[in-house]
XYZ file of C-alpha atoms in Angstrom:
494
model
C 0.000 0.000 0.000
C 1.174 3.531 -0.801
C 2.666 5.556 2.574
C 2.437 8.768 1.561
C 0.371 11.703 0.294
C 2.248 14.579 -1.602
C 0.937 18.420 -1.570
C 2.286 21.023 -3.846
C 1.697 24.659 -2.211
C 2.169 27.093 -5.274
C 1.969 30.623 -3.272
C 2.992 34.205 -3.913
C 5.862 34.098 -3.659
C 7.477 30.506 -3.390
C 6.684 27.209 -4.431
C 6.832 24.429 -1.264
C 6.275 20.742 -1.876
C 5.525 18.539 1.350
C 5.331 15.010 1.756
C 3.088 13.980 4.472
C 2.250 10.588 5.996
C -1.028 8.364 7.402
C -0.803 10.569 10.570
C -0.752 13.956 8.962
C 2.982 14.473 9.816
C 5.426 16.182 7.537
C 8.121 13.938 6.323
C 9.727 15.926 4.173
C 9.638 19.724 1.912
C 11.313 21.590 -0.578
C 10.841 25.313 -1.292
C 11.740 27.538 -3.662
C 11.377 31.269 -3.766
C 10.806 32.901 -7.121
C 10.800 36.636 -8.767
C 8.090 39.403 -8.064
C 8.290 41.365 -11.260
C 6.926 45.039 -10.760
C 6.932 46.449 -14.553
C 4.526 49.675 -13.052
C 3.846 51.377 -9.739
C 0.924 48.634 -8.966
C 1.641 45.951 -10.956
C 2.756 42.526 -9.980
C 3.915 39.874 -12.254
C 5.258 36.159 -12.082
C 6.927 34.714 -15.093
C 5.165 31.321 -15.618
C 8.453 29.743 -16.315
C 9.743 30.544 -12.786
C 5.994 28.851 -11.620
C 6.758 25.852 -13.402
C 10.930 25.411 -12.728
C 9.971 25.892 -8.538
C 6.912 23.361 -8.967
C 8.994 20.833 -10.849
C 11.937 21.418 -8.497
C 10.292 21.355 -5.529
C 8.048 17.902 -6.378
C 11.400 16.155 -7.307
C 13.495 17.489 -4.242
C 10.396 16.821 -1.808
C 10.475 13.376 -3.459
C 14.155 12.643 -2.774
C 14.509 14.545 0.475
C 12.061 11.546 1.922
C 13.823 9.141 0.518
C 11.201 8.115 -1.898
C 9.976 7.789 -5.704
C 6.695 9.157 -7.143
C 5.706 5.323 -7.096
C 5.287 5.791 -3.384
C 2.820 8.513 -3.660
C -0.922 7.643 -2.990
C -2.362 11.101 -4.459
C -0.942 14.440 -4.831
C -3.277 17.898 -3.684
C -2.362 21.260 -5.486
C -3.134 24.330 -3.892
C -2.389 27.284 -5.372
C -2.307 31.113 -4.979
C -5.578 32.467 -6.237
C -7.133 34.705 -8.965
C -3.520 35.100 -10.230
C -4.338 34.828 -14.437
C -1.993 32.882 -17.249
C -3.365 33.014 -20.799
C -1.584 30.249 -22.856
C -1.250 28.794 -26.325
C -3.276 25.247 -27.124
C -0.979 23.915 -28.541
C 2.265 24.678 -27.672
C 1.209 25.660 -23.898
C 3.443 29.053 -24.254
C 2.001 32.035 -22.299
C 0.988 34.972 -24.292
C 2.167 37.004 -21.727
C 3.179 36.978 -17.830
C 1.040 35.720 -15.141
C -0.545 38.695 -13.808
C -0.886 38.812 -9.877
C -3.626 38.445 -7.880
C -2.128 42.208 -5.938
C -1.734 43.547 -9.760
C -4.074 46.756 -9.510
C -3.548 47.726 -13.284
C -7.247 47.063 -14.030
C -8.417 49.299 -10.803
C -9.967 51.990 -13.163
C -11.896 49.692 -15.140
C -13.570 48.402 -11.999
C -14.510 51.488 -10.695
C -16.045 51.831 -14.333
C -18.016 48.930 -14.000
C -19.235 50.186 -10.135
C -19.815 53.759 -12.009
C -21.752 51.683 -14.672
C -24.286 50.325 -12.240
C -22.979 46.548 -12.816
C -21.764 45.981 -8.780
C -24.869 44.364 -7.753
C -25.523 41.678 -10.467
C -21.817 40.975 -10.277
C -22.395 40.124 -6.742
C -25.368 38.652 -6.984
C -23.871 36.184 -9.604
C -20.371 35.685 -8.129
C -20.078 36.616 -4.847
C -17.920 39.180 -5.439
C -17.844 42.440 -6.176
C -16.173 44.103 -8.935
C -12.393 44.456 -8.169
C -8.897 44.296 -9.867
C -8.109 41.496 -7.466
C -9.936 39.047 -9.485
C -9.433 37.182 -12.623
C -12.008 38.466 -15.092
C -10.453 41.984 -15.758
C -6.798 40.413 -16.210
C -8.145 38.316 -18.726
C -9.841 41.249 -20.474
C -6.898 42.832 -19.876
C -4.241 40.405 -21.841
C -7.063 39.952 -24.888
C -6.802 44.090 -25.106
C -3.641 44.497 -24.829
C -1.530 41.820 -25.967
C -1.169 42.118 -30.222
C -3.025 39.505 -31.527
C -4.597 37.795 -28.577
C -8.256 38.621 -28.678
C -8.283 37.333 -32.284
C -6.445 34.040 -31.034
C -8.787 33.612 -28.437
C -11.948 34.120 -30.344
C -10.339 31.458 -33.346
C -10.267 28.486 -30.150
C -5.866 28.889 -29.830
C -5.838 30.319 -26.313
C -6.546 28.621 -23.025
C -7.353 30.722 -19.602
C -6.363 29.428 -16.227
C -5.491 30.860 -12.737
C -2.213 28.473 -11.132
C -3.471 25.281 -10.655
C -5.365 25.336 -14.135
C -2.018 26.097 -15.908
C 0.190 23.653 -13.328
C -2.164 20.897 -13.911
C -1.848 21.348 -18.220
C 1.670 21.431 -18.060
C 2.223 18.451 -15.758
C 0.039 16.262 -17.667
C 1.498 17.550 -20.848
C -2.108 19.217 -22.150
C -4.003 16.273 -20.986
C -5.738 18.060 -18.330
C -7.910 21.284 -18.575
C -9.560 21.770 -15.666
C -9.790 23.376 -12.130
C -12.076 23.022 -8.720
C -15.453 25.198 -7.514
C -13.116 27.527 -5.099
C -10.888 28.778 -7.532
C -13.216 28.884 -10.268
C -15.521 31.405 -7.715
C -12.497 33.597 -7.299
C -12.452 34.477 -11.455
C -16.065 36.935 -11.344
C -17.003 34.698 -14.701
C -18.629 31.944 -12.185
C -21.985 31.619 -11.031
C -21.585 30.026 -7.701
C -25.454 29.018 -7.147
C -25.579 27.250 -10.156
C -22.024 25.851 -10.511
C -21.398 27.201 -14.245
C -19.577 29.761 -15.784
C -21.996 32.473 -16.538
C -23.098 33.805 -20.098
C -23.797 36.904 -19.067
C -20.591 38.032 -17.410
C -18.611 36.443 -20.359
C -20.332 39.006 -22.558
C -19.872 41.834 -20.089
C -15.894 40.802 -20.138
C -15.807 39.949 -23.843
C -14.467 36.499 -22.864
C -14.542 34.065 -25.128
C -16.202 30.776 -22.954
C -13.893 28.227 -25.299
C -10.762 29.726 -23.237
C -12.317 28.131 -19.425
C -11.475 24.664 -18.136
C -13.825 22.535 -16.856
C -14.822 22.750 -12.946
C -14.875 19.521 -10.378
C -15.062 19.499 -6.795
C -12.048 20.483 -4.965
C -11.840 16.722 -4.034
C -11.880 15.021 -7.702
C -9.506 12.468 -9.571
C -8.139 14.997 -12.056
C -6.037 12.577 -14.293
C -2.337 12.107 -13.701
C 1.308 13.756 -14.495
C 3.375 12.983 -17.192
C 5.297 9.626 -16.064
C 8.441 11.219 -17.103
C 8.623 14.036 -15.021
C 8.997 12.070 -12.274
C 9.423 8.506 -13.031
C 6.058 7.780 -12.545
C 2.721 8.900 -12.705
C 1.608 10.930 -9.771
C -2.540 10.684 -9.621
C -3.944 14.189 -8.841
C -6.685 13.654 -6.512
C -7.479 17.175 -5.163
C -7.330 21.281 -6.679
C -7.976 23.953 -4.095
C -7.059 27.572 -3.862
C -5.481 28.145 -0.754
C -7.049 29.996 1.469
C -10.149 27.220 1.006
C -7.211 24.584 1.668
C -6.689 26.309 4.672
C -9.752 26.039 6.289
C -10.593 22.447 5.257
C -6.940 21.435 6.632
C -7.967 23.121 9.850
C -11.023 20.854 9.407
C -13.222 24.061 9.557
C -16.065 21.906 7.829
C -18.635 23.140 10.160
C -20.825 25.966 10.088
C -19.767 29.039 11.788
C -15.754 27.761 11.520
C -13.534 30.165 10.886
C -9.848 30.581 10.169
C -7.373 33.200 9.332
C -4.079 32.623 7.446
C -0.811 34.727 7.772
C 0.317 34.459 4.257
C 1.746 37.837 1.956
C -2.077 39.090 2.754
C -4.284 37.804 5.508
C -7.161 35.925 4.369
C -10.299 35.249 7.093
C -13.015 32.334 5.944
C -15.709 31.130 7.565
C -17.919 28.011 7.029
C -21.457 29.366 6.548
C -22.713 25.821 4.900
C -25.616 25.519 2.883
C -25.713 29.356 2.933
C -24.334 31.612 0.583
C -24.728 34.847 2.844
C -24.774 37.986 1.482
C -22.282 40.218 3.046
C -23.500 44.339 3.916
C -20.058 44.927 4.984
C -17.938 44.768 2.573
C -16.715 40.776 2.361
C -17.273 38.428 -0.474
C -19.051 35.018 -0.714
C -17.458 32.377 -2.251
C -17.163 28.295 -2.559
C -15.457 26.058 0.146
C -13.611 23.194 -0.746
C -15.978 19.943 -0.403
C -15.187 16.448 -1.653
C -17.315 14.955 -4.386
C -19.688 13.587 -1.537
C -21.104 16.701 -0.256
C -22.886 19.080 -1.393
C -21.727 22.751 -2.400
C -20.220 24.990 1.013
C -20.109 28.507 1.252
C -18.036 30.535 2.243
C -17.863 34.439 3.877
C -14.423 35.893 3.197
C -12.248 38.752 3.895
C -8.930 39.665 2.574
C -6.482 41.798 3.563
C -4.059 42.866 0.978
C -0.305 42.879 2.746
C -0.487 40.683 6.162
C 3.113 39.141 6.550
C 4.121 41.390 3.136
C 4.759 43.964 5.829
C 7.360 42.042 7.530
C 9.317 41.775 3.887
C 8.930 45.083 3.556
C 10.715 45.999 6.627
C 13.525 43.606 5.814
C 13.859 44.332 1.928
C 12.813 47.753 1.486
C 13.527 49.626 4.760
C 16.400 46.817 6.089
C 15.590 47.791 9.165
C 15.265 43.660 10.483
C 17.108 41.209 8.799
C 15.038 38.540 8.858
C 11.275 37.777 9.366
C 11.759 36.082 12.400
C 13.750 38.726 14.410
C 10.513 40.994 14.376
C 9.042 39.555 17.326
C 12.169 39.883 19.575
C 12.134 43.583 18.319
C 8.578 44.057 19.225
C 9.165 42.721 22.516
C 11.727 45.067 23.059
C 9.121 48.139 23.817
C 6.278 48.125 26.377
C 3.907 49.065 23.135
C 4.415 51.266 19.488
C 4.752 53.965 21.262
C 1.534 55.639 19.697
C 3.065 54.508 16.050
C 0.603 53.227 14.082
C 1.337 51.655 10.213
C -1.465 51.136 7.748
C 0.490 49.105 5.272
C -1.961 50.031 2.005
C 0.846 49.465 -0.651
C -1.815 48.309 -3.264
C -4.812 50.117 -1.811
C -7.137 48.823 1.339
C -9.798 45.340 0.916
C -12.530 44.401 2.868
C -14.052 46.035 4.317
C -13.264 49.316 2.566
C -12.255 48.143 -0.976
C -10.284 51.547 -1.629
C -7.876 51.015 -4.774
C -6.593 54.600 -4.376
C -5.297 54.211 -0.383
C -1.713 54.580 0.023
C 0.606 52.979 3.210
C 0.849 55.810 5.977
C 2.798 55.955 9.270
C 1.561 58.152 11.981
C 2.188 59.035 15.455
C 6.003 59.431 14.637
C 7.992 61.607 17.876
C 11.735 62.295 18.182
C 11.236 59.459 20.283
C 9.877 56.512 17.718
C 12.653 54.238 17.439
C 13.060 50.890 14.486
C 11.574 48.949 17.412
C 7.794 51.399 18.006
C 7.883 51.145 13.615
C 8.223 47.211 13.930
C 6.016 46.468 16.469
C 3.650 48.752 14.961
C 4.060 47.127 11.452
C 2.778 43.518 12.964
C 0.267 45.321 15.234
C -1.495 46.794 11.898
C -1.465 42.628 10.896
C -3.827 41.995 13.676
C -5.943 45.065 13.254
C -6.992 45.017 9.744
C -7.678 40.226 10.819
C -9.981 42.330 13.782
C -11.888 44.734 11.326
C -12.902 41.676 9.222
C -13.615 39.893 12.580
C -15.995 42.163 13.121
C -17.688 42.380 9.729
C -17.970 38.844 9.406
C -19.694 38.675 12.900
C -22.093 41.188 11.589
C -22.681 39.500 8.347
C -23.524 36.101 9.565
C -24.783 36.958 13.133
C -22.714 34.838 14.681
C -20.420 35.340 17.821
C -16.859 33.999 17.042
C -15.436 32.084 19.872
C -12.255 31.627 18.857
C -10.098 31.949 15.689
C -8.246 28.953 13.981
C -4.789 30.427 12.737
C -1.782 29.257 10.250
C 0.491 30.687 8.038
C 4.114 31.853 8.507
C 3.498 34.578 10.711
C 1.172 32.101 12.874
C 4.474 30.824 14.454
C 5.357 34.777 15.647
C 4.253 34.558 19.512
C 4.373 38.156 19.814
C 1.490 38.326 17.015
C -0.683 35.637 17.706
C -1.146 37.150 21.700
C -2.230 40.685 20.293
C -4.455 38.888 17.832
C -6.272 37.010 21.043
C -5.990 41.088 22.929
C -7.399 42.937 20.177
C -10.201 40.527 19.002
C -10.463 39.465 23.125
C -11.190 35.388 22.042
C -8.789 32.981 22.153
C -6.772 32.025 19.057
C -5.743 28.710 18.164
C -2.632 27.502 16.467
C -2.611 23.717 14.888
C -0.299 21.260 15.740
C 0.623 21.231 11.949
C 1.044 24.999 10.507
C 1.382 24.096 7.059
C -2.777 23.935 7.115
C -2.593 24.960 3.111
C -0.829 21.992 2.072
C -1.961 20.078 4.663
C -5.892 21.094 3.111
C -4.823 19.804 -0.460
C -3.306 16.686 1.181
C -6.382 16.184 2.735
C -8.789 16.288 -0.242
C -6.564 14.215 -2.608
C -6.215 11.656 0.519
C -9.984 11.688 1.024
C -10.621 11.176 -2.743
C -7.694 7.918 -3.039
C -9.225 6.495 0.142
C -5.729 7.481 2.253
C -8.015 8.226 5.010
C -11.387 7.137 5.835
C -13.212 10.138 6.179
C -13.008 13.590 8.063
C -13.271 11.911 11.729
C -10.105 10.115 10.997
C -8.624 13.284 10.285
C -9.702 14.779 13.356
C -8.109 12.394 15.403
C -4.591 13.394 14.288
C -5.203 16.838 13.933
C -4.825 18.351 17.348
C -4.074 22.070 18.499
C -0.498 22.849 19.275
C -1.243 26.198 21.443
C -3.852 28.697 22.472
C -3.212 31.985 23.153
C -6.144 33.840 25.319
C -6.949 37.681 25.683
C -4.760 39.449 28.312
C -5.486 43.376 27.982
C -7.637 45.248 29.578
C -11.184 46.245 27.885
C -10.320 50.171 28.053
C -6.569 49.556 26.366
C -8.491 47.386 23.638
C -11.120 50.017 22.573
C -8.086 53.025 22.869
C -6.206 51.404 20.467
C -8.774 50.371 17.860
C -9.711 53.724 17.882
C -6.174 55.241 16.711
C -6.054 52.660 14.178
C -9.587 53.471 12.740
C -8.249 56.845 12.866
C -4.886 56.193 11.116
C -6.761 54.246 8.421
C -8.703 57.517 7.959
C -5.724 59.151 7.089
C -4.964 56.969 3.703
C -8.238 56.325 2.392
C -8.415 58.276 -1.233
């Protein structure tokens, strides 16, 4: 019997592969960063070369690191970095043009044409989302318009759309595969998420030709297999989710009223509303949840914040003022608070729940006496305000009180963090056992799907919590400094 199930994590800005085992445990990874390409002030590019070399890499090192061949492998999950948009070639599977970035805010103008155009609400009522450069359907628009020859390719059958795992899965399988899963098809604003299709209507709107889309499967699916010579054997694919969904299904967040936030480049808060695609009044989208072929369609409330631990590698690359992620907490320990220093880190404009494209990064409260250790602390402090604005929202939204918040991501293992997180939201936050709760999502599904494991009670029995942090500041300090913050955020809103 096959021992292992392998999870490729293709994210923002690196590519991990991790092999984990019948317990859940982590046997082995590989990672590999890759280039951000910036060609404009608010555009972000990947070259899908460097997407493919790291997932490759990364698959084969994984493989070796564990001592294993792809022959071992029950399933592999693929999780992915969403709304990020590659437009290839049929045939030869060449991009027209760089993947564009799911923080690329070159189509910003457009959208706020399409709000100005009176199109927001049947967008949302369609998609779940409403109309934002963040999503796929205006890159897509974008590289037909602007790329010489491409809308004429597409509308003659040659070009192929997909967001990561769409494009990851074609190459691997050498063009045998076209397809992608319910969570990150709901993230393109082309899919109708109450009747599981891509929708007519907004293909017109877009100007999209509907022969460019794969075809959508549960996030839990046998998708086909890899080309047995990339590896030396076959690898079946047995799960596609985008990652924040992978996320919350590898915190096992399958019930309603669940919710999770990941630490990633942005911060990205889901919860489990079921059956019920509720319609958010404050400014948070509904989407799909992952769900295995078994189960019927989950929704999903979600809130995004645009730079979470991006702030951190802007404090070590930009301003060098750390030189390394991890040395931020002992620096924020190092001061009894920020010192009145608060930083709104709005480098490509403010999400949920103010969706402002046009809000730039401020710092304020700066005196002769704000030191590199008041900017740092305050830099991871604005982390854990914008998770407790869409706390808040969602709470509204769904009218229900959150007890306590399931947490992963890299900057999930910064202590100093996750105990201001449990001050300012005042509920206790929990932190798995296993961190790596996007791969660990994808390994889930696939091992679900290849009959790995049972079913999700066997998975709860060897997922258990590794530490809870609980509230520790007084109700008066709490309310002071949410306050400063809603007033600093004043200050960069367009």
């Amino acid at each position: 019997m096959k021992k292992f199930v392998l999870a490729l994590d293709q994210g923002t800005t690196s590519t991990r592969a991790i092999v984990f085992n019948k317990k859940g445990e982590i046997i082995s990874k590989a990672q590999q960063e890759f280039k951000q390409i910036y060609p404009k002030a608010g555009w972000v590019e990947h070259s899908p070369q460097d997407i493919m070399g790291s997932t490759v890499a990364v698959i084969g090192e994984a493989l070796v690191r564990a001592g294993i061949t792809a022959a071992d492998i029950a399933a592999m999950g693929i999780t992915n970095q969403r709304e990020t948009t590659l437009v290839w070639d049929k045939k030869t599977g060449k991009p027209v043009y760089n993947a564009i970035v799911w923080q690329c805010r070159r189509t910003a103008d457009y959208c706020e044409k399409l709000k100005r155009d009176g199109f927001s609400e049947k967008i949302y009522n369609k998609t779940g989302l409403v109309p934002d450069a963040y999503f796929s359907a205006t890159k897509i628009k974008w590289i037909l318009d602007n790329v010489e020859g491409a809308r004429a390719r597409a509308q003659r059958g040659e070009l192929l759309f997909g967001t990561v795992d769409t494009f990851i899965l074609w190459q691997l399988s050498k063009g045998k595969i076209f397809a992608t899963d319910y969570t990150n098809a709901s993230r393109t604003m082309l899919f109708n998420i109450h009747t599981l299709t891509w929708d007519k209507e907004l293909l017109r709107l877009f100007d999209i030709p509907k022969s460019m889309l794969p075809k959508v499967y549960p996030s839990s699916h046998r998708y086909g297999e890899t080309d047995a010579g990339l590896f030396g054997a076959p690898v079946h694919v047995c799960g596609v989710v985008g990652d924040q969904q992978a996320a919350l299904f590898g915190q096992l967040c399958t019930g309603e009223g669940d919710v999770k936030n990941t630490y990633g480049t942005g911060c990205f808060l889901l919860m489990n509303t079921g059956g019920n695609a509720v319609k958010s009044r404050n400014g948070l989208v509904t989407t799909l949840g992952a769900t295995t072929a078994a189960k019927s369609p989950q929704y999903v409330l979600e809130g995004s914040v645009f730079v979470g631990g991006a702030v951190v590698q802007w404090l070590r690359d930009e301003l060098k003022i750390i030189a390394s992620a991890e040395e931020s907490e002992a620096h924020a320990l190092s001061v009894k608070n920020s010192g009145g220093v608060y930083v709104v880190p709005a480098f490509t404009g403010l999400g949920a729940p103010y969706w402002d494209a046009a809000a730039r990064g401020t710092i304020c409260g700066i005196t002769r006496g704000t030191t590199r250790a008041h900017i740092i602390r305050a830099a991871l402090e604005a982390i854990a305000y914008q998770v407790c604005e869409l706390v808040t929202a969602m709470q509204k939204d769904a009218n229900i009180h959150i007890s306590h918040l399931s947490v992963d991501g890299g900057a999930s293992q910064n202590g100093f963090l996750m105990q201001f997180q449990s001050d300012i939201l005042g509920c206790n936050v929990v932190r798995p056992r296993v961190t790596e709760t996007t791969a660990l999502g994808a390994a889930y599904l696939a091992g679900l799907c290849s009959g790995f494991w049972k079913d999700e009670e066997e998975l709860k029995k060897i997922n258990a919590p590794e530490k809870v942090y609980s509230p520790d500041m007084p109700e008066l300090t709490r309310f002071e400094l949410l306050n400063g913050w809603q007033n600093a955020v004043k200050k960069t809103l367009s």
